Tab-separated table of C-alpha atoms and ligand atoms in Angstrom:
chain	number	residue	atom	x	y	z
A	112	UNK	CA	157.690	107.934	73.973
A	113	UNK	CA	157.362	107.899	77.739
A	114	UNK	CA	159.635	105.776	79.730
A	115	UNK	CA	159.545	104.671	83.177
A	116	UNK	CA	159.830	107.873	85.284
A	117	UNK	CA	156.881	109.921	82.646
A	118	UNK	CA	155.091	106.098	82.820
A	119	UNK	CA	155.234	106.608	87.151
A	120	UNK	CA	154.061	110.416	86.864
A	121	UNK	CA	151.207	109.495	84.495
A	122	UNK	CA	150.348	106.578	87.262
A	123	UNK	CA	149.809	108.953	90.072
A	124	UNK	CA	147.347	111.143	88.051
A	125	UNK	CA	145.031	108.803	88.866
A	126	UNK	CA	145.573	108.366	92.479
A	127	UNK	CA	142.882	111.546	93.034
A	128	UNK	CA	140.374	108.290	92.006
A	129	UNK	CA	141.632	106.038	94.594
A	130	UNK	CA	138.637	104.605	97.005
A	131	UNK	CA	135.947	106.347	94.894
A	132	UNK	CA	133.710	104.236	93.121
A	133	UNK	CA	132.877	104.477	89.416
A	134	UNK	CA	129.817	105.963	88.414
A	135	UNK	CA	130.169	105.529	84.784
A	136	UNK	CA	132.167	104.720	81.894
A	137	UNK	CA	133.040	105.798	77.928
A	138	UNK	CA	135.069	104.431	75.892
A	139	UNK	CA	135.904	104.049	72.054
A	140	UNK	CA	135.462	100.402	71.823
A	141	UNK	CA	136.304	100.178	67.867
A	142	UNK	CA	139.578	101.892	68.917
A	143	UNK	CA	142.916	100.064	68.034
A	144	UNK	CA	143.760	101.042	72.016
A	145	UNK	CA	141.658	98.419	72.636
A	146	UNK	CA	142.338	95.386	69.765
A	147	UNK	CA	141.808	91.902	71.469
A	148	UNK	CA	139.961	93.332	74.667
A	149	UNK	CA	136.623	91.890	75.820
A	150	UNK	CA	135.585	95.906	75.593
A	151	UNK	CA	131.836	95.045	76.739
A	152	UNK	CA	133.315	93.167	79.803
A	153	UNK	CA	135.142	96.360	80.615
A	154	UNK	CA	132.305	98.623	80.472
A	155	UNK	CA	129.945	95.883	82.434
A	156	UNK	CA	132.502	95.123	85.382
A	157	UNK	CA	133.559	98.430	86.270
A	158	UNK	CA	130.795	100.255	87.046
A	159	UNK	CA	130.111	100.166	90.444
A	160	UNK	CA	133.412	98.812	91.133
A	161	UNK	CA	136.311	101.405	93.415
A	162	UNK	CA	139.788	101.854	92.097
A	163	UNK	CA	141.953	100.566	94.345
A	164	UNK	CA	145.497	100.518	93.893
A	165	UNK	CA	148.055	100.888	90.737
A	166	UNK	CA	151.338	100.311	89.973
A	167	UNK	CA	154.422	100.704	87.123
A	168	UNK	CA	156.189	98.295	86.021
A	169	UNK	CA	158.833	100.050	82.959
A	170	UNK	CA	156.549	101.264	80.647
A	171	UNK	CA	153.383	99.500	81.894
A	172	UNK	CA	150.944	100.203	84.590
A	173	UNK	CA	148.207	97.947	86.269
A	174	UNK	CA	145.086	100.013	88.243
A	175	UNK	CA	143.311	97.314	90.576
A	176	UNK	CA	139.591	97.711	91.120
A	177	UNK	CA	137.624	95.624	93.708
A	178	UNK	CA	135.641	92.937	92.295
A	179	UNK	CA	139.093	91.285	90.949
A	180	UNK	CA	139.460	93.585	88.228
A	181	UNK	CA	142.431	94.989	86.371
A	182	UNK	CA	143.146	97.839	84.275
A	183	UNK	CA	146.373	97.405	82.175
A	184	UNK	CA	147.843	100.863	80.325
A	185	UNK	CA	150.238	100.822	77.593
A	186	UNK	CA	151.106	104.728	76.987
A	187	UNK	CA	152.700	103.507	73.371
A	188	UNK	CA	153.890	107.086	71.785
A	189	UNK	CA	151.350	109.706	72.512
A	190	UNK	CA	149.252	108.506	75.302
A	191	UNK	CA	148.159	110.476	78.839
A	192	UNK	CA	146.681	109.928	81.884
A	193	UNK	CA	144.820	113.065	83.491
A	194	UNK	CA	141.944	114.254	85.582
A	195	UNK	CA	139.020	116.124	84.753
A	196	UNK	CA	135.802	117.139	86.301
A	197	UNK	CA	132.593	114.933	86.524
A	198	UNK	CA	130.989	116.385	83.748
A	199	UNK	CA	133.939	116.394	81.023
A	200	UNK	CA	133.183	116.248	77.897
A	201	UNK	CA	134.904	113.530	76.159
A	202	UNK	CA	137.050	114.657	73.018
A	203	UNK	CA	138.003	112.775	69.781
A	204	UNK	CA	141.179	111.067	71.248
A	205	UNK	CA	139.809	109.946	75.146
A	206	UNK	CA	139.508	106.602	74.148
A	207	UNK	CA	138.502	105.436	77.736
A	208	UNK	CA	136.792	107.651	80.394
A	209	UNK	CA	136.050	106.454	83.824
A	210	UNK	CA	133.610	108.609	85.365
A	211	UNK	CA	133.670	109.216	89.516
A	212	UNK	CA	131.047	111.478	90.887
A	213	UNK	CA	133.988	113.979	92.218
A	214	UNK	CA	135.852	113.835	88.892
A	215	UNK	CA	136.895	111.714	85.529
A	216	UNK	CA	139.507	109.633	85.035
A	217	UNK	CA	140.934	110.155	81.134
A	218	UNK	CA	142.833	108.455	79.285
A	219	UNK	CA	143.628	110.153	75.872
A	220	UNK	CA	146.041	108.610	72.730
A	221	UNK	CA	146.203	110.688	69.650
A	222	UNK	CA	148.503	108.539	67.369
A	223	UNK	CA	146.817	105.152	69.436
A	224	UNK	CA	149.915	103.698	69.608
A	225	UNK	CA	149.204	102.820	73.606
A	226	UNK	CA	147.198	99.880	74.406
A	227	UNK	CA	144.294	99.165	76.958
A	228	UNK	CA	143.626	95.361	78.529
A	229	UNK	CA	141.213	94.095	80.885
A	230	UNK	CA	141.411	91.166	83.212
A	231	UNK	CA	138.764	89.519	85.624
A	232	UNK	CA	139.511	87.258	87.964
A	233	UNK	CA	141.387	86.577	91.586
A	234	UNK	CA	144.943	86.344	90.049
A	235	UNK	CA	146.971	89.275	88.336
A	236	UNK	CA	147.172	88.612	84.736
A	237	UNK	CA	149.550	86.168	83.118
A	238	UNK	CA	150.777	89.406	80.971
A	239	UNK	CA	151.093	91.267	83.823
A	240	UNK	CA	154.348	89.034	85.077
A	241	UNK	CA	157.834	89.943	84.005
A	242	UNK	CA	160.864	88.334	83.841
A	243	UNK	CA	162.831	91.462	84.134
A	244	UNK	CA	163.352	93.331	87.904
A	245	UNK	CA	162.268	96.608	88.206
A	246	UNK	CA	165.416	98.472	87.358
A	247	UNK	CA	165.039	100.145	91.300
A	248	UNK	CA	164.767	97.187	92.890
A	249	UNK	CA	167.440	95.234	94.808
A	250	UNK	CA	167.064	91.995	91.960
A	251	UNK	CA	168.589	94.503	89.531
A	252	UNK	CA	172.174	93.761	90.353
A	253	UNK	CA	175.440	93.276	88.759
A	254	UNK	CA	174.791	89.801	88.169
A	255	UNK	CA	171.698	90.479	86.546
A	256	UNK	CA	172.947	92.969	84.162
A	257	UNK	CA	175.981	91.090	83.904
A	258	UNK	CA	173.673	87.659	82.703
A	259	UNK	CA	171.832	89.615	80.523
A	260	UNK	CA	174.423	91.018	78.335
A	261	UNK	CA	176.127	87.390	77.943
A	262	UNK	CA	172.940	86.557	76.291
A	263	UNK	CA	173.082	89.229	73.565
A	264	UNK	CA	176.881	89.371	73.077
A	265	UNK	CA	176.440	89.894	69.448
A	266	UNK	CA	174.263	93.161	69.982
A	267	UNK	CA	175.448	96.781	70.177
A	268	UNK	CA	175.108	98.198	73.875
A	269	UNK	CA	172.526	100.704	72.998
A	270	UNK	CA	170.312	97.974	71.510
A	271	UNK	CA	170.107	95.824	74.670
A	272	UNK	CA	169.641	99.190	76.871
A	273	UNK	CA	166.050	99.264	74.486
A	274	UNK	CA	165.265	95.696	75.303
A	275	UNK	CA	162.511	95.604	78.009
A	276	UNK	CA	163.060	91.915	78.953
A	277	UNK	CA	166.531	93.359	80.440
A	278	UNK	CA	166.250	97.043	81.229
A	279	UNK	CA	162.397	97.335	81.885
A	280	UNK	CA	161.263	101.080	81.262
A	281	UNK	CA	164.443	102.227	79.847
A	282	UNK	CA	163.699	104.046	76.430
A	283	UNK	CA	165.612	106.067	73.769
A	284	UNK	CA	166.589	109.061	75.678
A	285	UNK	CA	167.332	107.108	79.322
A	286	UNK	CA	169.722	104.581	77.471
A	287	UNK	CA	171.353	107.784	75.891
A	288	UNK	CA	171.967	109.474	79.141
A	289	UNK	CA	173.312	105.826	80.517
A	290	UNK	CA	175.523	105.321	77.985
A	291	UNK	CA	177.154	109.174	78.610
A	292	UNK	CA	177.452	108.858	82.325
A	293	UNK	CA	179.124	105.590	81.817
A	294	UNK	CA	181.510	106.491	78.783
A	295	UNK	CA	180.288	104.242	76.862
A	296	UNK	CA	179.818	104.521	72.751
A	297	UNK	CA	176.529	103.507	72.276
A	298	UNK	CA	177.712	101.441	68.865
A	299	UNK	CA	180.207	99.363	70.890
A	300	UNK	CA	179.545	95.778	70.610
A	301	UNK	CA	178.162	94.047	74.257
A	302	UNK	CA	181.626	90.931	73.818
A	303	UNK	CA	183.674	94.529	73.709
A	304	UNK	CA	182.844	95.430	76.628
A	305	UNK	CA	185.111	95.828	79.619
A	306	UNK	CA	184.397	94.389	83.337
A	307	UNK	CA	184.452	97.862	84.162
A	308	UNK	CA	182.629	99.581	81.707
A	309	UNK	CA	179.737	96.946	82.699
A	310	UNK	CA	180.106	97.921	86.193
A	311	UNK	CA	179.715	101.506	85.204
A	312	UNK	CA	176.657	101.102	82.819
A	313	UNK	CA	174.729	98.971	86.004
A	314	UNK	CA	175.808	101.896	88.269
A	315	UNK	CA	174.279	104.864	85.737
A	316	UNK	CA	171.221	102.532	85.024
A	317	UNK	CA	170.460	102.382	88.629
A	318	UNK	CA	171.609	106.595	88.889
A	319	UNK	CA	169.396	107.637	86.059
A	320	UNK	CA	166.809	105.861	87.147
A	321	UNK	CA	166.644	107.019	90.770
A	322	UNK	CA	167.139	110.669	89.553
A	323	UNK	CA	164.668	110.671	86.773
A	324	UNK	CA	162.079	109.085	89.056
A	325	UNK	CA	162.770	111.950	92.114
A	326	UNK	CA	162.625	114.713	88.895
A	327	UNK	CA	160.528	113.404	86.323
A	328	UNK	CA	158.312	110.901	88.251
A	329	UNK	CA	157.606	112.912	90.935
A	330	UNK	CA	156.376	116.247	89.445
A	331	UNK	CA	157.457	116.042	85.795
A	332	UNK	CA	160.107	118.657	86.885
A	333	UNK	CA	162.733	118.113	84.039
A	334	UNK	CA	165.732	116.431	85.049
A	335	UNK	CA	168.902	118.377	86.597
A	336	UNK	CA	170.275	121.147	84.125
A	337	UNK	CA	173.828	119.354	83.426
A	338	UNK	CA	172.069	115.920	82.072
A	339	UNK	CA	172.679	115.095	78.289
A	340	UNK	CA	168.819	115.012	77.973
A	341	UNK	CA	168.617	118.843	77.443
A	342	UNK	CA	171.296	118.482	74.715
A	343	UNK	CA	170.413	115.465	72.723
A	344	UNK	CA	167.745	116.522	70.336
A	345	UNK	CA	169.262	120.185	69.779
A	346	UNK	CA	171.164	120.286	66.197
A	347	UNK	CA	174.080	121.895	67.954
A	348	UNK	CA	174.003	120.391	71.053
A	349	UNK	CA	177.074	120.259	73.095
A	350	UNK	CA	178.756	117.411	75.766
A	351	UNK	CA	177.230	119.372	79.616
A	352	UNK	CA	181.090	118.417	80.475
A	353	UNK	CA	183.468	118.934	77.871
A	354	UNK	CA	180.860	121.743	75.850
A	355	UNK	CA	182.002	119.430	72.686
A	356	UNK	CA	179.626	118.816	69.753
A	357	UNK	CA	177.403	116.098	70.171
A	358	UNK	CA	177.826	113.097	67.139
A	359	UNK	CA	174.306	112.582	65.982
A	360	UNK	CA	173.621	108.583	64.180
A	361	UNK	CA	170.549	106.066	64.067
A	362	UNK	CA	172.024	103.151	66.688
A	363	UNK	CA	169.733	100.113	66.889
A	364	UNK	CA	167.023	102.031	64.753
A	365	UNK	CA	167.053	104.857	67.110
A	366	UNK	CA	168.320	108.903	66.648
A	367	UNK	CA	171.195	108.227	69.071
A	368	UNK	CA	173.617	111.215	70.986
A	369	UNK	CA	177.288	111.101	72.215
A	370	UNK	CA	179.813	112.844	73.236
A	371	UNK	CA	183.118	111.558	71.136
A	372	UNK	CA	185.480	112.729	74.024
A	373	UNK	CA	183.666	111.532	76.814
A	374	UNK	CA	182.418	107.756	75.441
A	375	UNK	CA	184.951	105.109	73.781
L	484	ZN	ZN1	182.034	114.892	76.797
């Protein structure tokens, strides 16, 4: 599943669009992608109307059209955002298809997982707010994470990494490399935890993030050799510092990796 630094890559496909005007439009309106949506609003407001701007925020991204329109993306499992040419075809699984006369924007879900919304008007949409700060930001602090955690003291640590109302964008395989760089065991229970082991999993949130953003997000370069991201999902995979055997376990519902020397 994409999390925030393959959500911000996916973003800036579409930035070939930007200031050109759409020309036309296709979409598969009976498509799960789309459950809820005022689909025929969609297709009649944005035609004729430029994309503007876009932005990320963890997994989801806005695109802002004039006329007061928004665009809202989930990616869910399987989805991707590319470019084609004016005169794509498209395929079985390009649920929505925004046609410029230089190119087409695509958006394409094969397990439709991912999620499409549409909002008119002056204000962003109410679902567009989040409580959470972006996890680059300067509102992502010590105190934040620190806050957060007291609220879920019952949880394990790799649970609350998943939970987007705290550590927006973080998925399965960020919260993973998190809990490695700070030596953490991802089953440790959040009361457990030390002052400074909470201090070290805000400072390899923030890390991660930052790194996977300048890798990942910028050209979908994988991230630097000696991450625990190129071990986790190997059968033998080893700890990048010790060359120990990975433990493999399902932690908060998810196929979890750590290093048993590294993280207590
Ligand atoms: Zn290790």
């Amino acid at each position: 599943m994409p999390e925030l630094a393959e959500v911000e890559w996916f973003r800036k496909q579409w930035n070939a669009g930007l200031g050109a005007e759409i020309v036309g439009l296709s979409l598969h309106a009976r498509n799960r992608i789309f459950r809820g949506e005022n689909v025929r609003q969609l297709r009649e407001r944005l035609v004729g109307e430029k994309l503007l701007t876009s932005q990320a925020r963890g997994k989801r991204m806005l695109f802002k059209f004039s006329g007061d329109n928004f665009l809202f993306i989930h990616l869910g499992i399987t989805g991707k955002i590319h470019v084609q040419p004016a005169n794509y075809r498209p395929a079985k699984h390009d649920h929505l298809v925004l046609v410029q006369r230089q190119r087409a924007l695509v958006f394409t879900d094969s397990r439709q997982f991912g999620r499409v919304r549409f909002h008119h008007g002056t204000d962003e949409p109410d679902w567009w707010k989040h409580e959470a700060p972006e996890i680059s930001s300067p509102d992502f602090d010590q105190e934040f994470v620190d806050r957060f955690l007291a609220r879920h003291r019952k949880a394990l640590i790799k649970a609350a990494l998943l939970m987007q109302n705290g550590f927006s964008g973080i998925g399965n395989w960020m919260a993973d490399e998190i809990l490695w760089r700070a030596k953490v065991l991802p089953s440790k229970r959040i009361r457990k935890l030390t002052t400074h082991e909470r201090a070290a999993i805000f400072r390899a949130t923030k890390w991660v993030v930052r790194r996977s953003l300048e890798t990942l997000g910028e050209d979908f370069a994988d991230p630097p050799r000696n991450w625990l991201i190129h071990q986790k999902w190997k059968r033998d995979g080893i700890c990048p510092i010790h060359r120990t055997p990975l433990r493999h376990a399902t932690v908060a519902g998810r196929t979890t990796a750590w290093c048993p020397k590294c993280q207590k």
